[in-house]
XYZ file of C-alpha atoms in Angstrom:
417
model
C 36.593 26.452 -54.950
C 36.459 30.026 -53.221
C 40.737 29.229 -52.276
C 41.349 28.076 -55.339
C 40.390 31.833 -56.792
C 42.317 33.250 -53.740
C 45.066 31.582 -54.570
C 45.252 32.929 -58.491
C 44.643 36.237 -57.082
C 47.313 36.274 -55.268
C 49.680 35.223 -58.270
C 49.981 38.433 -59.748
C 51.852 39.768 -56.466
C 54.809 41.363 -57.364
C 57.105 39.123 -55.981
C 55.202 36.397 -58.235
C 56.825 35.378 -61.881
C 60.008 34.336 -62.582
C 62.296 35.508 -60.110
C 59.624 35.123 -56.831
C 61.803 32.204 -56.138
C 64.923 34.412 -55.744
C 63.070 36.802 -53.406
C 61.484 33.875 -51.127
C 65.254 32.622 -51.029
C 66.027 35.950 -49.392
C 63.545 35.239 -46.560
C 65.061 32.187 -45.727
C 68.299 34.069 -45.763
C 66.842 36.751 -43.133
C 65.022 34.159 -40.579
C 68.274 31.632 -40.696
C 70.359 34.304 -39.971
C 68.731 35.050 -36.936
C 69.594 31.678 -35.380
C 73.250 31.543 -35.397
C 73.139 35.618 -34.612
C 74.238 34.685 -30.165
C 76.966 31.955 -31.676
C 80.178 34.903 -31.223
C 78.259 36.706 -28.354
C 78.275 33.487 -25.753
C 81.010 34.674 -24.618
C 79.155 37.500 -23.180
C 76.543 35.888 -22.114
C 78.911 33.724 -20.240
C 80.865 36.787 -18.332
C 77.193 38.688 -17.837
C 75.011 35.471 -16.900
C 78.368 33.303 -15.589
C 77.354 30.198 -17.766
C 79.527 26.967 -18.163
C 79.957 25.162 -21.158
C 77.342 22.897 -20.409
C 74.924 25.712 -20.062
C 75.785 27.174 -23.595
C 75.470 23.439 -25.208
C 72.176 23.462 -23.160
C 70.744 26.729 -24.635
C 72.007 26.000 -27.809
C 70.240 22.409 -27.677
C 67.416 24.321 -26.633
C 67.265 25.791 -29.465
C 67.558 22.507 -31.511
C 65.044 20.859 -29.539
C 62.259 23.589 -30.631
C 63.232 22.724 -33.930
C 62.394 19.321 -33.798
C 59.142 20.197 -31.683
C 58.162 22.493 -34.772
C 59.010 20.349 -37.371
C 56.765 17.476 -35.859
C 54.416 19.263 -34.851
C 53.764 21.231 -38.179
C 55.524 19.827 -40.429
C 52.738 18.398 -42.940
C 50.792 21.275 -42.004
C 52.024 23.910 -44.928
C 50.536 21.379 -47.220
C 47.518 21.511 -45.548
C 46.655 25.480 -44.911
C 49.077 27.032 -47.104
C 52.691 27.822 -47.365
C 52.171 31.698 -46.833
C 50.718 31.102 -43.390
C 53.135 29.156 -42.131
C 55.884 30.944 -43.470
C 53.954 34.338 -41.760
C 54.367 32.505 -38.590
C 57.829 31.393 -39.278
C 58.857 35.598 -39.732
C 56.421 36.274 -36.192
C 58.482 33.929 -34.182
C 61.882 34.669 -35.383
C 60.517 38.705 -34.834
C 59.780 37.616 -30.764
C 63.008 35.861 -30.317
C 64.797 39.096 -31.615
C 62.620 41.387 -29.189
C 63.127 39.038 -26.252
C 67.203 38.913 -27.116
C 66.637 42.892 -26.841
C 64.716 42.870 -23.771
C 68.730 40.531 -22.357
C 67.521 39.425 -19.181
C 68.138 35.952 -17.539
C 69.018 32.496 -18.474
C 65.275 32.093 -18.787
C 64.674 35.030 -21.229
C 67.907 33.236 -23.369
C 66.504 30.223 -23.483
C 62.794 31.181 -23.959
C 64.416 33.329 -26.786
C 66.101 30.534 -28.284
C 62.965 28.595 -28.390
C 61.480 31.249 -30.314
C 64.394 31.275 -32.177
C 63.976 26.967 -33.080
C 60.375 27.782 -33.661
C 61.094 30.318 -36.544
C 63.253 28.032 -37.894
C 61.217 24.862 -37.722
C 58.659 26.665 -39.646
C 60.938 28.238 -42.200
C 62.855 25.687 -43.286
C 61.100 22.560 -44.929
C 58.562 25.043 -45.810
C 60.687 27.710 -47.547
C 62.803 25.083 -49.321
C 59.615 23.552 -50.956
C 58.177 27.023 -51.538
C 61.391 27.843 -53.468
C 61.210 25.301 -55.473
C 57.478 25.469 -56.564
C 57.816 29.306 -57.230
C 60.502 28.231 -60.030
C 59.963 27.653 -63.517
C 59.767 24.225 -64.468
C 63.194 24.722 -66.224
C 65.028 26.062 -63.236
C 63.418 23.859 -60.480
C 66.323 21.870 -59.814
C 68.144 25.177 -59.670
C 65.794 26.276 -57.727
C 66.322 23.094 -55.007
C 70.211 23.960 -54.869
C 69.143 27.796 -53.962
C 67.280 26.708 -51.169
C 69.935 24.620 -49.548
C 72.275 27.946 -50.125
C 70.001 30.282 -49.014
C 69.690 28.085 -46.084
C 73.669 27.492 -45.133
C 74.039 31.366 -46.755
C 71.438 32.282 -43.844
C 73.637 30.624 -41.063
C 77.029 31.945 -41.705
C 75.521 35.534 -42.364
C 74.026 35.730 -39.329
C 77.374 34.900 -37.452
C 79.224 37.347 -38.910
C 76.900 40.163 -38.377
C 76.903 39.624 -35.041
C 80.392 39.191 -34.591
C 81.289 42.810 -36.158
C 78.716 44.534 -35.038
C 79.706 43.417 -31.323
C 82.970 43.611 -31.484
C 83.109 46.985 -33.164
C 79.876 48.995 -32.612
C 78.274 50.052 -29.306
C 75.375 47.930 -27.857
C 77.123 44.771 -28.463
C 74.218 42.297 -26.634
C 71.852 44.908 -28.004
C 72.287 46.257 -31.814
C 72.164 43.128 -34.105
C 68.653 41.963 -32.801
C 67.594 45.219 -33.832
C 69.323 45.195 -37.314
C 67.387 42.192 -37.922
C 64.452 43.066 -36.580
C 64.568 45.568 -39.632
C 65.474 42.951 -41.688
C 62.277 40.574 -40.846
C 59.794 43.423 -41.465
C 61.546 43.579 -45.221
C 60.844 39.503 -45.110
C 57.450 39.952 -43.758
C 56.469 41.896 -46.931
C 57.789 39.289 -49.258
C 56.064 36.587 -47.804
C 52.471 38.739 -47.426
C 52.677 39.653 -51.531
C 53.923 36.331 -52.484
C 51.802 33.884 -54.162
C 50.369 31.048 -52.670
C 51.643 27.760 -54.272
C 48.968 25.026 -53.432
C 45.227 24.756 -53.524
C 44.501 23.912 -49.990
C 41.950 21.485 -49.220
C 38.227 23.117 -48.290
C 39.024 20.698 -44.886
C 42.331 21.007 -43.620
C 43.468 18.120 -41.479
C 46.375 19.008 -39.356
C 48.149 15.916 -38.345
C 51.336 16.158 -36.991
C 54.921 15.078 -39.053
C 54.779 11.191 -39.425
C 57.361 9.469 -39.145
C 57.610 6.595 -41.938
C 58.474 7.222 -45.583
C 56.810 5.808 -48.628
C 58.577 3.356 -50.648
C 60.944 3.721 -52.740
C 62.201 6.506 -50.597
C 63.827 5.013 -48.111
C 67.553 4.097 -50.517
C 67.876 8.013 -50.846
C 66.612 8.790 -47.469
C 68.338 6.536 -44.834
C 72.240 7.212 -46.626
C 71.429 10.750 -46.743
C 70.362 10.816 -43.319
C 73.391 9.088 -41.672
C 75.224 11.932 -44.320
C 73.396 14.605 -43.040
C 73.737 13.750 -39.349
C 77.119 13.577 -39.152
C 77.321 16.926 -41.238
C 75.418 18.891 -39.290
C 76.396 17.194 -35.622
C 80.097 18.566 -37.231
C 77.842 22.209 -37.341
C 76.948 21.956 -34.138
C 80.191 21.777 -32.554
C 81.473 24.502 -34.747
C 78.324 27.055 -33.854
C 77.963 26.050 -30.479
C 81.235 25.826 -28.962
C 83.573 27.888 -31.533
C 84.362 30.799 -29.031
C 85.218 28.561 -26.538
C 87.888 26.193 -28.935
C 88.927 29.775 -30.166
C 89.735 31.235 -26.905
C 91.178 28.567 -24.811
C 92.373 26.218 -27.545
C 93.650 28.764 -30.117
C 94.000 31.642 -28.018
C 91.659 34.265 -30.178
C 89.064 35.899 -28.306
C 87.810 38.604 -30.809
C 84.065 38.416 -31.399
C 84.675 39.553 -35.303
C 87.272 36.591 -35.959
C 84.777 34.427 -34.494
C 81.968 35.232 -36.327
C 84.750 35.403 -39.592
C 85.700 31.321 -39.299
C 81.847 30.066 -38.746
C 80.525 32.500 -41.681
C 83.859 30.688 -43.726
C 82.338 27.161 -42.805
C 79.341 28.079 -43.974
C 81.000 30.096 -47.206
C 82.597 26.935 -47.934
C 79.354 24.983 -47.629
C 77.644 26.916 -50.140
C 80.616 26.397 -52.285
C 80.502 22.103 -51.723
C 76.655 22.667 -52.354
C 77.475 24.449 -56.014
C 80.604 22.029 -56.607
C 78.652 18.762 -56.392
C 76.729 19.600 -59.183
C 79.984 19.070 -61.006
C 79.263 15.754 -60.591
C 77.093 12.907 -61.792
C 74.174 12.065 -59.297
C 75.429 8.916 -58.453
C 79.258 10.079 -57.551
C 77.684 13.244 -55.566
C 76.669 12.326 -52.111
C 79.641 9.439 -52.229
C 82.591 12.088 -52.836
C 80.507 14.358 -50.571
C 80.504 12.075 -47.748
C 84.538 11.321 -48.456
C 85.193 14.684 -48.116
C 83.473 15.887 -44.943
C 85.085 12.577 -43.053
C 88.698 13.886 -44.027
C 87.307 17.512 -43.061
C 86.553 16.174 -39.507
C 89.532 14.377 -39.275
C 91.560 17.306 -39.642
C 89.626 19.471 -37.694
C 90.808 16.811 -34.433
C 94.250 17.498 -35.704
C 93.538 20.762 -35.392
C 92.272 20.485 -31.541
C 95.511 18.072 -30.335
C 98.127 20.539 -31.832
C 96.335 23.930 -31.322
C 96.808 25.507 -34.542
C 95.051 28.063 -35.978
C 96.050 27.444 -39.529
C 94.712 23.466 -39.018
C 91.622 24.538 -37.787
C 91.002 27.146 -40.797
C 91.650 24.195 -43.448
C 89.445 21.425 -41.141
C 86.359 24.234 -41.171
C 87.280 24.781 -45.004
C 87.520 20.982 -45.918
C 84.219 20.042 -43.561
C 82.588 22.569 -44.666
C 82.784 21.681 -48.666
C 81.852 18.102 -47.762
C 79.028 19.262 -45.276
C 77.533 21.208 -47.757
C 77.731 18.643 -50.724
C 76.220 16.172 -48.443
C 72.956 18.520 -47.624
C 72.744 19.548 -51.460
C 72.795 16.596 -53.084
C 70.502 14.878 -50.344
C 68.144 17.659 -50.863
C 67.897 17.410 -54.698
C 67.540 14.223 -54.434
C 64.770 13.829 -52.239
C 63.132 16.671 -54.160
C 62.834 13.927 -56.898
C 61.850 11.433 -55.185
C 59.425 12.173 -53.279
C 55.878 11.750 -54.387
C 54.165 14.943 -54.898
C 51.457 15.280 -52.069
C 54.090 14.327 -49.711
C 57.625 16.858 -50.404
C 57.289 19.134 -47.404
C 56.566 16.189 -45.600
C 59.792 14.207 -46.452
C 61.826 17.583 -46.239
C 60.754 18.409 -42.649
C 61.669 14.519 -41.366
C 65.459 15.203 -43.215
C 65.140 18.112 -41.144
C 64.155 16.832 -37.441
C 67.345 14.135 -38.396
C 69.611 17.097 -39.235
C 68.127 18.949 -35.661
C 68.686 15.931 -33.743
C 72.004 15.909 -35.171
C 72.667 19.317 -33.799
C 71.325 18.967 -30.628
C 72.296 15.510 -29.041
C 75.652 15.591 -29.684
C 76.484 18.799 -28.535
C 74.613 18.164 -25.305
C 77.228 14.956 -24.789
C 79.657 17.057 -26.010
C 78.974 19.699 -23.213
C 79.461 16.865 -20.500
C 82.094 15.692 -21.820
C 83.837 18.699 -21.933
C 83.045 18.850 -17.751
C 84.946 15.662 -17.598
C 87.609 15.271 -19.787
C 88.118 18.844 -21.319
C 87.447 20.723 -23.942
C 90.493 19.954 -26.096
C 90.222 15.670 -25.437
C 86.035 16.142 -26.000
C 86.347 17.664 -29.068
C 89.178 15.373 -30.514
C 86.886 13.030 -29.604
C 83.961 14.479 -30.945
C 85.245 15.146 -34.208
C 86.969 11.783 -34.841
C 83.329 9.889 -33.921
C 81.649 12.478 -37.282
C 84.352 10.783 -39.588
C 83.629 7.506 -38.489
C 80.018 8.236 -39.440
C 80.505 9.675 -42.217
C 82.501 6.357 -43.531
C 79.214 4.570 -42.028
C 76.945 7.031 -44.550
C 79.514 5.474 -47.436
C 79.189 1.760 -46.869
C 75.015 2.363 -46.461
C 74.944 3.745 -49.761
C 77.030 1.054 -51.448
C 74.884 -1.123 -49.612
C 71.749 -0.358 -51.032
C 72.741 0.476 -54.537
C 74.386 -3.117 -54.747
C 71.320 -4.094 -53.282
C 69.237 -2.229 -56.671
C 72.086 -3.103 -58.971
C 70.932 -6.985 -58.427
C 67.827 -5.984 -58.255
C 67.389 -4.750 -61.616
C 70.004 -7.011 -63.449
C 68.569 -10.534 -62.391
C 65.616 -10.954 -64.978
C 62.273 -13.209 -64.057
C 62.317 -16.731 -65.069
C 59.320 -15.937 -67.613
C 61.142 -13.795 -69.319
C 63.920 -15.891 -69.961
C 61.740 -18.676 -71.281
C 59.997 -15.704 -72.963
């Protein structure tokens, strides 16, 4: 009973009321910026630290893989001990990645940084979203939901082109950025220690870690919008992970700025599929979504096999609208669907999907590239997301034939009835 009075205390923060949601967005802004913040300086790294493309897929997967470990690990756990806490912990760990990205010493200081760096986002993510949403009034909640998911893809692409100006055209280009957002966290610190507190948590906590199964009645939304989401963010990967490298030698750019420029306009045109799907009606969303982030990838490979810039602007453009439909609508819909006690839950297993999808395939992606090249791996790479993408469509017709049936074919009572 003694947290329950805590937690009204805290309510009268002044971040609390109707726009606390708009500031907690801002926090998710500041620690998923910080993760794609080395994505236009690997090319650095590579001259200073003489890394392959395999390397950079295998720091970058380290990154992912921290993600995952977070997101299992704690996943349930905000519901258990508190969103602020975890979201505290989220802003610590993205603070010692930052420090340790100052400090620029090794391969193992990168990739221990980048682990930070998956940490802070593990913890942020699922947790933030739901926090978002909760702090909204009950009119603006599914508002609220679509904020999240831009805050989130808003995050990514700021943090890329930050680092990509500030590099190429300020002094301490390995150095300055961590610091800026160093600044930046301590701002996102304060948010997070005068918000409120959006749960009662339990007298006993038990901290178990992310399971793996969904409730039912979940699984028609979940499953298509996983296959969606994977193939989305596997698109992502490529893009953030390997971008300098299909700039340079493919396209022939090597400024840091124009870099960070075309993975901030992915991510710009993510936020815009994310706002444009709610043009539609809930059933056409993830459908047209999916549709569009297939033809995306398929340009993108056109792109790769004829080397031109202007290609690969309109594949990042198109990919990026159906990419960020895809995550939208998947969110908002799960946000619905799930049952109450279990929302963070649900988010953070979307999440370890969309991680896995970021990882994996770039780690095939940078063997491949040792094999057959970069230009014939990403063709290839690229051409496999629209194929699963088409997969994501014919699950979702699947199962909502499947509930069409369902609900048209009436019990034998009831016609004698």
């Amino acid at each position: 009973m003694s947290i329950f009075v805590h937690e009204q205390k805290m309510s009268c923060a002044p971040v609390s009321g109707r726009y606390g949601f708009i500031a907690m967005a801002l926090v998710l802004v500041v620690g998923m910026a910080g993760t794609t913040l080395p994505t236009p300086l690997y090319p650095l790294y590579q001259q200073r630290l003489g890394l392959t493309p395999l390397m950079v897929a295998v720091v970058f997967a380290t990154y992912a893989f921290a993600v995952i470990a977070t997101l299992i690990t704690t996943g349930p756990w905000s519901d258990q001990i508190g969103r602020r806490r975890i979201l505290a912990a989220g802003c610590m760990a993205a603070a010692a990645s930052s420090l340790l990205f100052l400090v620029n010493g090794g391969i193992g200081t990168l990739l221990v940084a980048r682990a930070l760096s998956g940490a802070s986002a593990g913890l942020l993510t699922a947790t933030a979203t739901i926090t978002i949403v909760e702090l909204a009034p009950t009119e603006q909640k599914t508002q609220a939901a679509v904020l999240a998911a831009i805050a989130n893809m808003g995050g990514l692409g700021i943090g890329s082109l930050l680092a990509g100006t500030i590099s190429e055209y300020l002094p301490w280009p390995l150095h300055l950025v961590y610091a800026v957002h160093l600044a930046l966290l301590v701002a996102a610190g304060i948010v997070v220690w005068r918000s409120p507190e959006t749960i009662a948590r339990p007298v006993h906590p038990h901290l178990h870690r992310q399971r793996l199964g969904l409730p039912s009645g979940v699984d028609a939304i979940f499953i298509p919008s996983a296959i969606a989401c994977f193939a989305g963010f596997a698109l992502l990967g490529l893009l953030t992970s390997l971008e300098p490298a299909i700039l340079g030698e493919i396209i022939g750019i090597s400024n840091r700025a124009s870099v960070g420029a075309l993975v901030f306009l992915v991510f710009t045109t993510s936020l815009a599929g994310q706002l444009l799907q709610r043009r539609l009606g809930a059933a056409a969303r993830l459908p047209v979504a999916c549709a569009v982030l297939a033809f995306g990838a398929a340009i993108f490979a056109g792109s790769m096999l004829d080397g031109s810039l202007s290609l690969l602007i309109l594949g990042a453009l198109v990919s990026g609208l159906g990419q960020g439909g895809v995550f939208a609508a998947s969110i908002v819909a799960l946000t619905a669907a799930s049952p109450v006690d279990q929302k963070a839950e649900i988010t953070s297993l979307l999440f370890v999907i969309i991680y896995l999808a970021v990882a994996i395939p770039v780690l095939g992606l940078g063997g491949a590239i040792a094999l057959i090249g970069l230009r014939n791996a990403g063709v290839t790479f690229a051409l496999l997301v629209t194929l699963l993408s088409i997969a994501a469509l014919g699950v979702l017709w699947r199962y909502r034939t499947r509930s069409h049936k369902t609900s048209t074919v009436r019990p034998l009572h009831c016609w004698r009835s």
